[in-house]
C-alpha angles and dihedrals in degrees: 000000000000136000118228118212126185113202112236131179094270089061092057126088131207090280090060097246136091110284116240092244091060090062088064088056091050091050092048092049090056093047089054092048090047093051092045091050090054093045090240101132097059090044092050093049091047090051093045097248129136130180130230127191108229100176135016124186114188130187120198113204102166137004120254114221141191112304096018116139111215134190121208119202131184135194135177107253104182144324135207137184098300107002139049133198132210129193121220137186134193109211131191125194109216124172089351093305126111114226132180111239095181142346133199143190113213121193117196142172132211119238130203102232093208097051095028090223133120115260135217113258101241144123115010093356090058091045091053092049090049089053089057090064092073092055102074117110131146102044124146123211111247 
């Protein structure tokens, strides 16, 4: 699973490259696509769970510019008792070579929507997260 993004004028800032805040939107778009592909969102809503990002660490290696075609990929990195972490990359193919434009680690928790409290990652929630591990193609070593 990967999200394709073409860079248009509305993505560009006054310095003629994609502003750092846009990368967060690109990463979030792929996480939504990833969760939809794995039928996680409907399951979470039905089971009264929501997710909240609690920490995002982003590295910017190269600027993306007008006309670039980017690919965003996501994989489950690890999960503990109450939080989980995914790893993401934004990749550009330029002159036939794939290059990492940015990468990010996103830590998130799951919240019981009735109690409005974080929950322990166990039972079916843990099983679903474990199934995400096998869905992680297209990454480049950085």
